[in-house]
Short mmCIF file of C-alpha atoms in Angstrom, two decimals:
data_model
loop_
_atom_site.label_atom_id
_atom_site.label_comp_id
_atom_site.label_asym_id
_atom_site.label_seq_id
_atom_site.Cartn_x
_atom_site.Cartn_y
_atom_site.Cartn_z
CA MET A 1 -11.51 -50.94 -38.55
CA THR A 2 -13.86 -52.06 -35.78
CA SER A 3 -16.77 -50.63 -33.90
CA SER A 4 -16.71 -50.00 -30.20
CA ASN A 5 -18.18 -53.45 -29.65
CA GLY A 6 -15.54 -55.19 -31.79
CA PRO A 7 -16.03 -56.99 -35.06
CA SER A 8 -16.89 -60.29 -33.48
CA ALA A 9 -19.76 -58.74 -31.57
CA ASP A 10 -21.75 -58.49 -34.79
CA ALA A 11 -20.19 -60.98 -37.18
CA SER A 12 -23.21 -60.82 -39.47
CA ALA A 13 -22.26 -57.28 -40.43
CA ARG A 14 -18.92 -58.40 -41.80
CA PRO A 15 -18.31 -59.37 -45.43
CA GLY A 16 -19.08 -63.01 -45.97
CA ALA A 17 -20.87 -63.46 -42.67
CA ASP A 18 -24.10 -64.12 -44.52
CA GLY A 19 -22.45 -67.09 -46.21
CA VAL A 20 -20.15 -66.32 -49.11
CA ARG A 21 -21.03 -68.91 -51.72
CA GLY A 22 -18.51 -71.70 -51.55
CA TYR A 23 -16.89 -70.53 -48.33
CA GLY A 24 -19.41 -71.27 -45.57
CA THR A 25 -20.45 -68.98 -42.74
CA VAL A 26 -18.82 -67.32 -39.77
CA ALA A 27 -19.42 -69.14 -36.53
CA ASP A 28 -22.14 -67.81 -34.28
CA ARG A 29 -20.64 -69.21 -31.08
CA ASN A 30 -20.33 -65.68 -29.67
CA LEU A 31 -24.13 -65.57 -29.66
CA LEU A 32 -24.36 -68.67 -27.48
CA PRO A 33 -25.18 -68.34 -23.77
CA ASP A 34 -22.36 -67.96 -21.24
CA ARG A 35 -23.28 -71.16 -19.42
CA VAL A 36 -20.56 -72.96 -17.49
CA TRP A 37 -22.17 -75.55 -15.23
CA THR A 38 -23.82 -77.85 -17.75
CA LEU A 39 -23.66 -81.59 -18.28
CA PRO A 40 -22.15 -81.30 -21.81
CA ASN A 41 -19.40 -79.00 -20.47
CA ALA A 42 -18.70 -81.46 -17.64
CA LEU A 43 -18.24 -84.24 -20.21
CA SER A 44 -15.87 -82.05 -22.25
CA VAL A 45 -13.80 -81.28 -19.14
CA LEU A 46 -13.74 -85.00 -18.29
CA ARG A 47 -12.44 -85.70 -21.78
CA LEU A 48 -9.73 -83.07 -21.36
CA LEU A 49 -8.63 -84.56 -18.03
CA GLY A 50 -8.27 -87.91 -19.76
CA VAL A 51 -5.45 -86.64 -22.02
CA PRO A 52 -2.62 -86.68 -19.41
CA LEU A 53 -4.00 -89.93 -17.97
CA PHE A 54 -3.91 -91.54 -21.41
CA LEU A 55 -0.34 -90.37 -22.04
CA TRP A 56 0.81 -91.69 -18.67
CA LEU A 57 -0.82 -95.06 -19.24
CA LEU A 58 0.70 -95.38 -22.69
CA LEU A 59 4.22 -94.09 -21.98
CA GLY A 60 4.65 -94.93 -18.29
CA PRO A 61 3.48 -98.40 -17.29
CA GLN A 62 2.44 -99.07 -20.93
CA ALA A 63 -0.93 -100.29 -19.72
CA ASP A 64 -2.37 -100.49 -23.22
CA GLY A 65 -5.64 -102.04 -22.08
CA TRP A 66 -6.46 -99.15 -19.78
CA ALA A 67 -5.27 -96.66 -22.42
CA VAL A 68 -7.78 -98.21 -24.83
CA VAL A 69 -10.51 -97.76 -22.23
CA VAL A 70 -9.63 -94.08 -21.84
CA LEU A 71 -9.76 -93.58 -25.62
CA MET A 72 -13.10 -95.37 -25.84
CA VAL A 73 -14.54 -93.19 -23.08
CA ALA A 74 -13.21 -90.12 -24.89
CA GLY A 75 -14.90 -91.20 -28.10
CA ALA A 76 -18.18 -91.84 -26.30
CA THR A 77 -18.16 -88.47 -24.52
CA ASP A 78 -17.27 -86.72 -27.79
CA TRP A 79 -20.57 -87.96 -29.20
CA ALA A 80 -22.55 -87.56 -25.98
CA ASP A 81 -21.71 -83.94 -25.14
CA GLY A 82 -22.94 -82.63 -28.48
CA LYS A 83 -26.05 -84.81 -28.37
CA LEU A 84 -26.90 -83.70 -24.84
CA ALA A 85 -26.24 -80.03 -25.61
CA ARG A 86 -28.81 -80.15 -28.41
CA SER A 87 -31.40 -82.32 -26.68
CA LEU A 88 -31.24 -80.49 -23.33
CA GLY A 89 -30.86 -77.01 -24.82
CA GLN A 90 -27.54 -76.57 -22.99
CA SER A 91 -25.37 -75.27 -25.82
CA SER A 92 -22.87 -72.71 -24.56
CA ARG A 93 -19.94 -70.61 -25.68
CA LEU A 94 -17.62 -72.52 -23.36
CA GLY A 95 -18.79 -75.84 -24.76
CA ALA A 96 -18.23 -74.65 -28.33
CA LEU A 97 -14.59 -73.98 -27.37
CA LEU A 98 -13.96 -77.01 -25.17
CA ASP A 99 -15.28 -79.65 -27.55
CA PRO A 100 -12.92 -79.07 -30.52
CA ALA A 101 -10.03 -78.29 -28.15
CA ALA A 102 -10.43 -81.67 -26.44
CA ASP A 103 -10.67 -83.45 -29.78
CA ARG A 104 -7.47 -81.89 -31.09
CA LEU A 105 -5.56 -82.49 -27.86
CA TYR A 106 -6.48 -86.17 -27.94
CA ILE A 107 -5.44 -86.57 -31.55
CA VAL A 108 -2.11 -84.76 -31.14
CA ALA A 109 -1.30 -86.46 -27.82
CA THR A 110 -2.17 -89.87 -29.22
CA LEU A 111 -0.06 -89.35 -32.32
CA VAL A 112 2.97 -88.21 -30.31
CA ALA A 113 2.65 -91.20 -28.00
CA PHE A 114 2.23 -93.58 -30.93
CA VAL A 115 5.41 -92.26 -32.56
CA LEU A 116 7.34 -92.76 -29.34
CA ARG A 117 5.97 -96.30 -29.18
CA ASP A 118 6.56 -96.94 -32.91
CA VAL A 119 2.87 -97.68 -33.44
CA VAL A 120 2.46 -95.35 -36.44
CA PRO A 121 4.99 -93.96 -38.95
CA LEU A 122 6.46 -90.52 -38.46
CA TRP A 123 5.15 -89.20 -41.81
CA LEU A 124 1.55 -89.75 -40.73
CA VAL A 125 2.10 -87.83 -37.52
CA ALA A 126 3.90 -85.03 -39.39
CA ALA A 127 0.96 -84.66 -41.78
CA LEU A 128 -1.71 -84.50 -39.07
CA VAL A 129 0.26 -82.29 -36.69
CA GLY A 130 1.18 -80.05 -39.63
CA ARG A 131 -2.54 -79.71 -40.30
CA GLU A 132 -3.04 -78.41 -36.75
CA LEU A 133 -0.24 -75.86 -37.20
CA VAL A 134 -1.80 -74.61 -40.44
CA LEU A 135 -5.20 -74.27 -38.77
CA ALA A 136 -3.60 -72.36 -35.89
CA LEU A 137 -2.20 -69.91 -38.46
CA ALA A 138 -5.64 -69.68 -40.12
CA LEU A 139 -7.23 -68.83 -36.77
CA LEU A 140 -4.63 -66.11 -36.29
CA VAL A 141 -5.54 -64.67 -39.70
CA LEU A 142 -9.23 -64.69 -38.74
CA ARG A 143 -8.46 -62.87 -35.50
CA VAL A 144 -6.36 -60.25 -37.29
CA HIS A 145 -9.29 -59.55 -39.63
CA GLY A 146 -11.77 -59.44 -36.74
CA TYR A 147 -13.57 -62.71 -37.40
CA PRO A 148 -14.47 -65.34 -34.79
CA PRO A 149 -13.43 -68.94 -35.48
CA LEU A 150 -15.48 -70.64 -38.18
CA GLN A 151 -17.93 -73.40 -37.44
CA VAL A 152 -16.37 -76.85 -37.23
CA HIS A 153 -16.94 -78.57 -40.58
CA TYR A 154 -18.94 -81.79 -40.45
CA LEU A 155 -16.07 -83.57 -42.23
CA GLY A 156 -13.78 -82.58 -39.37
CA LYS A 157 -16.18 -84.01 -36.80
CA ALA A 158 -16.56 -87.21 -38.82
CA ALA A 159 -12.77 -87.54 -39.17
CA THR A 160 -12.26 -86.99 -35.44
CA PHE A 161 -14.90 -89.61 -34.64
CA ILE A 162 -13.21 -92.13 -36.95
CA LEU A 163 -9.72 -91.44 -35.59
CA LEU A 164 -10.84 -91.74 -31.96
CA TYR A 165 -12.07 -95.24 -32.78
CA ALA A 166 -9.10 -96.10 -35.00
CA PHE A 167 -6.52 -95.32 -32.29
CA PRO A 168 -7.69 -97.97 -29.77
CA LEU A 169 -7.69 -100.52 -32.57
CA LEU A 170 -4.13 -99.53 -33.50
CA LEU A 171 -3.10 -100.26 -29.93
CA LEU A 172 -4.77 -103.65 -30.07
CA ALA A 173 -3.07 -104.33 -33.40
CA ASP A 174 0.36 -103.43 -32.00
CA GLY A 175 1.38 -106.90 -30.98
CA ASP A 176 1.34 -110.55 -31.87
CA GLY A 177 -1.43 -113.08 -31.77
CA PRO A 178 -4.73 -113.73 -33.53
CA VAL A 179 -6.45 -110.62 -32.13
CA ALA A 180 -3.77 -108.31 -33.53
CA ALA A 181 -3.89 -110.08 -36.89
CA VAL A 182 -7.66 -109.64 -37.16
CA VAL A 183 -7.77 -106.06 -35.84
CA ALA A 184 -4.82 -104.66 -37.82
CA PRO A 185 -6.53 -104.35 -41.25
CA VAL A 186 -9.56 -102.64 -39.74
CA ALA A 187 -7.40 -100.35 -37.61
CA TRP A 188 -5.29 -99.18 -40.54
CA ALA A 189 -8.31 -98.80 -42.83
CA LEU A 190 -9.97 -96.50 -40.28
CA THR A 191 -6.69 -94.65 -39.71
CA VAL A 192 -6.15 -93.97 -43.42
CA TRP A 193 -9.80 -93.02 -43.94
CA GLY A 194 -9.95 -90.78 -40.86
CA SER A 195 -6.62 -89.11 -41.66
CA ALA A 196 -7.69 -88.35 -45.23
CA LEU A 197 -10.94 -86.77 -44.04
CA TYR A 198 -9.06 -84.89 -41.31
CA LEU A 199 -6.67 -83.37 -43.85
CA LEU A 200 -9.52 -82.59 -46.26
CA ALA A 201 -11.44 -80.81 -43.51
CA GLY A 202 -8.34 -78.72 -42.82
CA VAL A 203 -8.08 -77.77 -46.50
CA LEU A 204 -11.75 -76.74 -46.57
CA TYR A 205 -11.24 -74.62 -43.44
CA VAL A 206 -8.31 -72.80 -45.04
CA VAL A 207 -10.35 -72.26 -48.24
CA GLN A 208 -13.13 -70.68 -46.15
CA VAL A 209 -10.65 -68.38 -44.41
CA VAL A 210 -9.11 -67.30 -47.72
CA GLY A 211 -12.59 -66.68 -49.15
CA LEU A 212 -13.64 -64.48 -46.23
CA VAL A 213 -10.45 -62.42 -46.36
CA ARG A 214 -10.78 -61.94 -50.12
CA ALA A 215 -14.44 -60.96 -49.77
CA GLU A 216 -13.52 -58.39 -47.13
CA ARG A 217 -10.81 -56.91 -49.33
CA ALA A 218 -13.15 -56.81 -52.33
CA ALA A 219 -15.84 -55.06 -50.27
CA GLY A 220 -13.32 -52.48 -49.06
CA SER A 221 -11.86 -51.78 -52.50
CA PRO A 222 -13.05 -48.65 -54.30
CA PRO A 223 -15.34 -49.31 -57.31
#
């Protein structure tokens, strides 16, 4: 089924790699340089290290103010690492893996902590975590068929950006007083908007995976 170099070594030779209409293209992250020591990668690692710190702040001493700071820093570095990678020419294969991994870890960790703190309803967490489980299955299907992971859809990046700014506001809204009353509508509006885009991006990813698999089967079928 594969050449000696493996199917992901030359993804453009696979069905649909040239962009099956309506399904997008196969990611070219395997063609990126194998850089490790770059500023964007350092920011991604910093964001990853913030996940256990955030959980401890939220569930241990319940230092919500510092937890908000960690989330704000995570949101800022999420924007900065991609910007720096493009402007400095420091895109790398490691960075292409670390960036979405850090985003997903923050979202899942935050949702779990928020459920334990009764900040958000369980059904919202179930929907977003279920989305991650479905995408994990889609990635497994891609690997079975010899494809690398697909490029992150711009809707997914936009949804992640919105959620990373909605979560600190949800923390500020979880209380009494005038600040909570003012922040709550904005926090929930961003949460609903970001969650809807996040789920839609997951659906589009699954559609792309199904399209690539169908195109491969059609190309391999006898005329």
